[in-house]
Amino acid sequence: QVHLVESGGGLVQPGGSLRLSCAASGSIFSINAMGWYRQAPGKQRELVAAIASGGGTNYADSVKGRFTISRDNAKNTVYLQMNSLKPEDTAVYYCNAKIRTIATMTGIWYAYWGQGTQVTVSS
């Protein structure tokens, strides 16, 4: 019923920029918080940035001042603008969203995940 599609990953040089997008589609009634996670090989998946329905945000300490999360509620889309990228940012980035479907309007928010997009920062 709900599908999250990510795009924007790729190879970029240190100090460069990249913009990730994640669009949710399907029988969506409402979207609560949205966020971006990342996972490097051999490491635990970690929260990068999150944004609440009202626009409040929080970031991992490692990306503060460099990354900006935003959302377009009309398009059911969340973005992650990544600037001043470092090799340490290399990972698979996953979109996450807490969503209620039309069929379960008053139910528990269910977490949906995107398929992941590779971000590689290298010279």
PDB file of C-alpha atoms in Angstrom:
ATOM      1  CA  GLN A   1       0.000   0.000   0.000  1.00  0.00           C
ATOM      2  CA  VAL A   2       2.892   2.383   0.706  1.00  0.00           C
ATOM      3  CA  HIS A   3       6.125   2.679  -1.203  1.00  0.00           C
ATOM      4  CA  LEU A   4       9.127   4.912  -0.493  1.00  0.00           C
ATOM      5  CA  VAL A   5      11.497   5.596  -3.372  1.00  0.00           C
ATOM      6  CA  GLU A   6      14.896   7.202  -2.799  1.00  0.00           C
ATOM      7  CA  SER A   7      17.122   8.943  -5.292  1.00  0.00           C
ATOM      8  CA  GLY A   8      20.135  11.240  -5.461  1.00  0.00           C
ATOM      9  CA  GLY A   9      22.941   9.027  -4.235  1.00  0.00           C
ATOM     10  CA  GLY A  10      26.225   8.673  -6.047  1.00  0.00           C
ATOM     11  CA  LEU A  11      29.944   9.328  -6.016  1.00  0.00           C
ATOM     12  CA  VAL A  12      31.181  12.736  -4.897  1.00  0.00           C
ATOM     13  CA  GLN A  13      34.545  14.249  -3.966  1.00  0.00           C
ATOM     14  CA  PRO A  14      35.340  15.337  -0.408  1.00  0.00           C
ATOM     15  CA  GLY A  15      33.930  18.797   0.172  1.00  0.00           C
ATOM     16  CA  GLY A  16      31.262  18.278  -2.447  1.00  0.00           C
ATOM     17  CA  SER A  17      27.496  18.303  -2.149  1.00  0.00           C
ATOM     18  CA  LEU A  18      24.685  15.886  -2.793  1.00  0.00           C
ATOM     19  CA  ARG A  19      20.917  16.064  -2.403  1.00  0.00           C
ATOM     20  CA  LEU A  20      18.885  13.000  -1.541  1.00  0.00           C
ATOM     21  CA  SER A  21      15.154  12.733  -2.157  1.00  0.00           C
ATOM     22  CA  CYS A  22      12.569  10.286  -0.881  1.00  0.00           C
ATOM     23  CA  ALA A  23       9.012  10.255  -2.161  1.00  0.00           C
ATOM     24  CA  ALA A  24       6.224   8.296  -0.510  1.00  0.00           C
ATOM     25  CA  SER A  25       3.321   7.026  -2.569  1.00  0.00           C
ATOM     26  CA  GLY A  26       0.281   4.832  -2.108  1.00  0.00           C
ATOM     27  CA  SER A  27      -2.840   4.942   0.034  1.00  0.00           C
ATOM     28  CA  ILE A  28      -1.425   7.471   2.486  1.00  0.00           C
ATOM     29  CA  PHE A  29      -3.663   9.199   5.006  1.00  0.00           C
ATOM     30  CA  SER A  30      -1.025  11.059   6.975  1.00  0.00           C
ATOM     31  CA  ILE A  31       2.733  11.199   7.447  1.00  0.00           C
ATOM     32  CA  ASN A  32       4.225  11.999  10.827  1.00  0.00           C
ATOM     33  CA  ALA A  33       7.981  12.159  11.296  1.00  0.00           C
ATOM     34  CA  MET A  34      10.371  11.493   8.438  1.00  0.00           C
ATOM     35  CA  GLY A  35      14.066  10.852   8.628  1.00  0.00           C
ATOM     36  CA  TRP A  36      17.280   9.656   7.098  1.00  0.00           C
ATOM     37  CA  TYR A  37      19.442   6.837   8.421  1.00  0.00           C
ATOM     38  CA  ARG A  38      22.735   5.521   7.150  1.00  0.00           C
ATOM     39  CA  GLN A  39      24.728   2.336   7.463  1.00  0.00           C
ATOM     40  CA  ALA A  40      28.347   1.786   6.532  1.00  0.00           C
ATOM     41  CA  PRO A  41      29.760  -1.724   5.964  1.00  0.00           C
ATOM     42  CA  GLY A  42      30.353  -3.466   9.263  1.00  0.00           C
ATOM     43  CA  LYS A  43      28.706  -0.686  11.248  1.00  0.00           C
ATOM     44  CA  GLN A  44      25.376  -0.202  12.951  1.00  0.00           C
ATOM     45  CA  ARG A  45      22.642   1.781  11.236  1.00  0.00           C
ATOM     46  CA  GLU A  46      22.425   5.275  12.702  1.00  0.00           C
ATOM     47  CA  LEU A  47      20.045   8.201  12.572  1.00  0.00           C
ATOM     48  CA  VAL A  48      21.380  11.057  10.461  1.00  0.00           C
ATOM     49  CA  ALA A  49      18.524  13.547  10.594  1.00  0.00           C
ATOM     50  CA  ALA A  50      14.828  13.644  11.374  1.00  0.00           C
ATOM     51  CA  ILE A  51      12.036  16.122  10.795  1.00  0.00           C
ATOM     52  CA  ALA A  52       8.673  16.260  12.534  1.00  0.00           C
ATOM     53  CA  SER A  53       5.374  16.969  10.826  1.00  0.00           C
ATOM     54  CA  GLY A  54       5.500  20.556  12.092  1.00  0.00           C
ATOM     55  CA  GLY A  55       9.024  21.122  10.813  1.00  0.00           C
ATOM     56  CA  GLY A  56      11.116  20.569  13.925  1.00  0.00           C
ATOM     57  CA  THR A  57      14.448  18.897  13.204  1.00  0.00           C
ATOM     58  CA  ASN A  58      17.272  17.062  14.889  1.00  0.00           C
ATOM     59  CA  TYR A  59      20.636  15.922  13.573  1.00  0.00           C
ATOM     60  CA  ALA A  60      23.429  13.591  14.487  1.00  0.00           C
ATOM     61  CA  ASP A  61      26.362  15.518  15.945  1.00  0.00           C
ATOM     62  CA  SER A  62      28.590  14.356  13.113  1.00  0.00           C
ATOM     63  CA  VAL A  63      26.496  16.130  10.457  1.00  0.00           C
ATOM     64  CA  LYS A  64      25.359  19.278  12.243  1.00  0.00           C
ATOM     65  CA  GLY A  65      26.138  22.379  10.234  1.00  0.00           C
ATOM     66  CA  ARG A  66      26.690  20.361   7.059  1.00  0.00           C
ATOM     67  CA  PHE A  67      23.407  18.541   6.386  1.00  0.00           C
ATOM     68  CA  THR A  68      19.912  19.984   6.153  1.00  0.00           C
ATOM     69  CA  ILE A  69      16.712  17.964   6.213  1.00  0.00           C
ATOM     70  CA  SER A  70      13.501  19.364   4.759  1.00  0.00           C
ATOM     71  CA  ARG A  71      10.114  18.142   3.609  1.00  0.00           C
ATOM     72  CA  ASP A  72       7.354  19.001   1.187  1.00  0.00           C
ATOM     73  CA  ASN A  73       4.141  17.695   2.692  1.00  0.00           C
ATOM     74  CA  ALA A  74       2.136  18.340  -0.465  1.00  0.00           C
ATOM     75  CA  LYS A  75       4.482  16.025  -2.356  1.00  0.00           C
ATOM     76  CA  ASN A  76       4.980  13.494   0.471  1.00  0.00           C
ATOM     77  CA  THR A  77       8.687  13.995  -0.005  1.00  0.00           C
ATOM     78  CA  VAL A  78      11.646  14.431   2.325  1.00  0.00           C
ATOM     79  CA  TYR A  79      15.043  15.766   1.283  1.00  0.00           C
ATOM     80  CA  LEU A  80      18.535  15.665   2.682  1.00  0.00           C
ATOM     81  CA  GLN A  81      20.916  18.348   1.459  1.00  0.00           C
ATOM     82  CA  MET A  82      24.462  17.221   2.195  1.00  0.00           C
ATOM     83  CA  ASN A  83      27.268  19.764   1.994  1.00  0.00           C
ATOM     84  CA  SER A  84      30.969  19.618   2.861  1.00  0.00           C
ATOM     85  CA  LEU A  85      30.889  15.863   2.485  1.00  0.00           C
ATOM     86  CA  LYS A  86      33.600  13.778   4.121  1.00  0.00           C
ATOM     87  CA  PRO A  87      34.821  10.234   3.415  1.00  0.00           C
ATOM     88  CA  GLU A  88      33.296   9.282   6.765  1.00  0.00           C
ATOM     89  CA  ASP A  89      29.868  10.044   5.286  1.00  0.00           C
ATOM     90  CA  THR A  90      30.179   7.100   2.907  1.00  0.00           C
ATOM     91  CA  ALA A  91      27.275   4.733   3.560  1.00  0.00           C
ATOM     92  CA  VAL A  92      23.967   3.474   2.297  1.00  0.00           C
ATOM     93  CA  TYR A  93      21.348   6.073   3.177  1.00  0.00           C
ATOM     94  CA  TYR A  94      17.809   4.973   4.003  1.00  0.00           C
ATOM     95  CA  CYS A  95      14.660   7.037   4.118  1.00  0.00           C
ATOM     96  CA  ASN A  96      12.201   6.379   6.933  1.00  0.00           C
ATOM     97  CA  ALA A  97       8.678   7.658   7.476  1.00  0.00           C
ATOM     98  CA  LYS A  98       5.956   7.089  10.044  1.00  0.00           C
ATOM     99  CA  ILE A  99       2.767   6.712   8.026  1.00  0.00           C
ATOM    100  CA  ARG A 100      -0.917   5.988   8.539  1.00  0.00           C
ATOM    101  CA  THR A 101      -2.730   4.535   5.545  1.00  0.00           C
ATOM    102  CA  ILE A 102      -6.257   5.447   4.524  1.00  0.00           C
ATOM    103  CA  ALA A 103      -7.429   2.048   5.765  1.00  0.00           C
ATOM    104  CA  THR A 104      -5.936   2.597   9.241  1.00  0.00           C
ATOM    105  CA  MET A 105      -6.557   6.273   9.887  1.00  0.00           C
ATOM    106  CA  THR A 106      -6.604   5.980  13.693  1.00  0.00           C
ATOM    107  CA  GLY A 107      -4.102   3.180  14.052  1.00  0.00           C
ATOM    108  CA  ILE A 108      -0.513   3.108  15.179  1.00  0.00           C
ATOM    109  CA  TRP A 109       2.028   4.956  13.084  1.00  0.00           C
ATOM    110  CA  TYR A 110       3.873   2.372  11.028  1.00  0.00           C
ATOM    111  CA  ALA A 111       7.489   2.832  10.020  1.00  0.00           C
ATOM    112  CA  TYR A 112       8.212   2.430   6.321  1.00  0.00           C
ATOM    113  CA  TRP A 113      11.671   2.245   4.797  1.00  0.00           C
ATOM    114  CA  GLY A 114      13.106   3.123   1.437  1.00  0.00           C
ATOM    115  CA  GLN A 115      15.319   0.733  -0.484  1.00  0.00           C
ATOM    116  CA  GLY A 116      18.497   2.667   0.300  1.00  0.00           C
ATOM    117  CA  THR A 117      20.788   4.723  -1.891  1.00  0.00           C
ATOM    118  CA  GLN A 118      24.583   4.532  -1.919  1.00  0.00           C
ATOM    119  CA  VAL A 119      26.592   7.648  -1.108  1.00  0.00           C
ATOM    120  CA  THR A 120      30.330   7.395  -1.679  1.00  0.00           C
ATOM    121  CA  VAL A 121      32.687  10.247  -0.804  1.00  0.00           C
ATOM    122  CA  SER A 122      36.109   9.689  -2.321  1.00  0.00           C
ATOM    123  CA  SER A 123      38.855  11.413  -4.287  1.00  0.00           C
TER     124      SER A 123
END
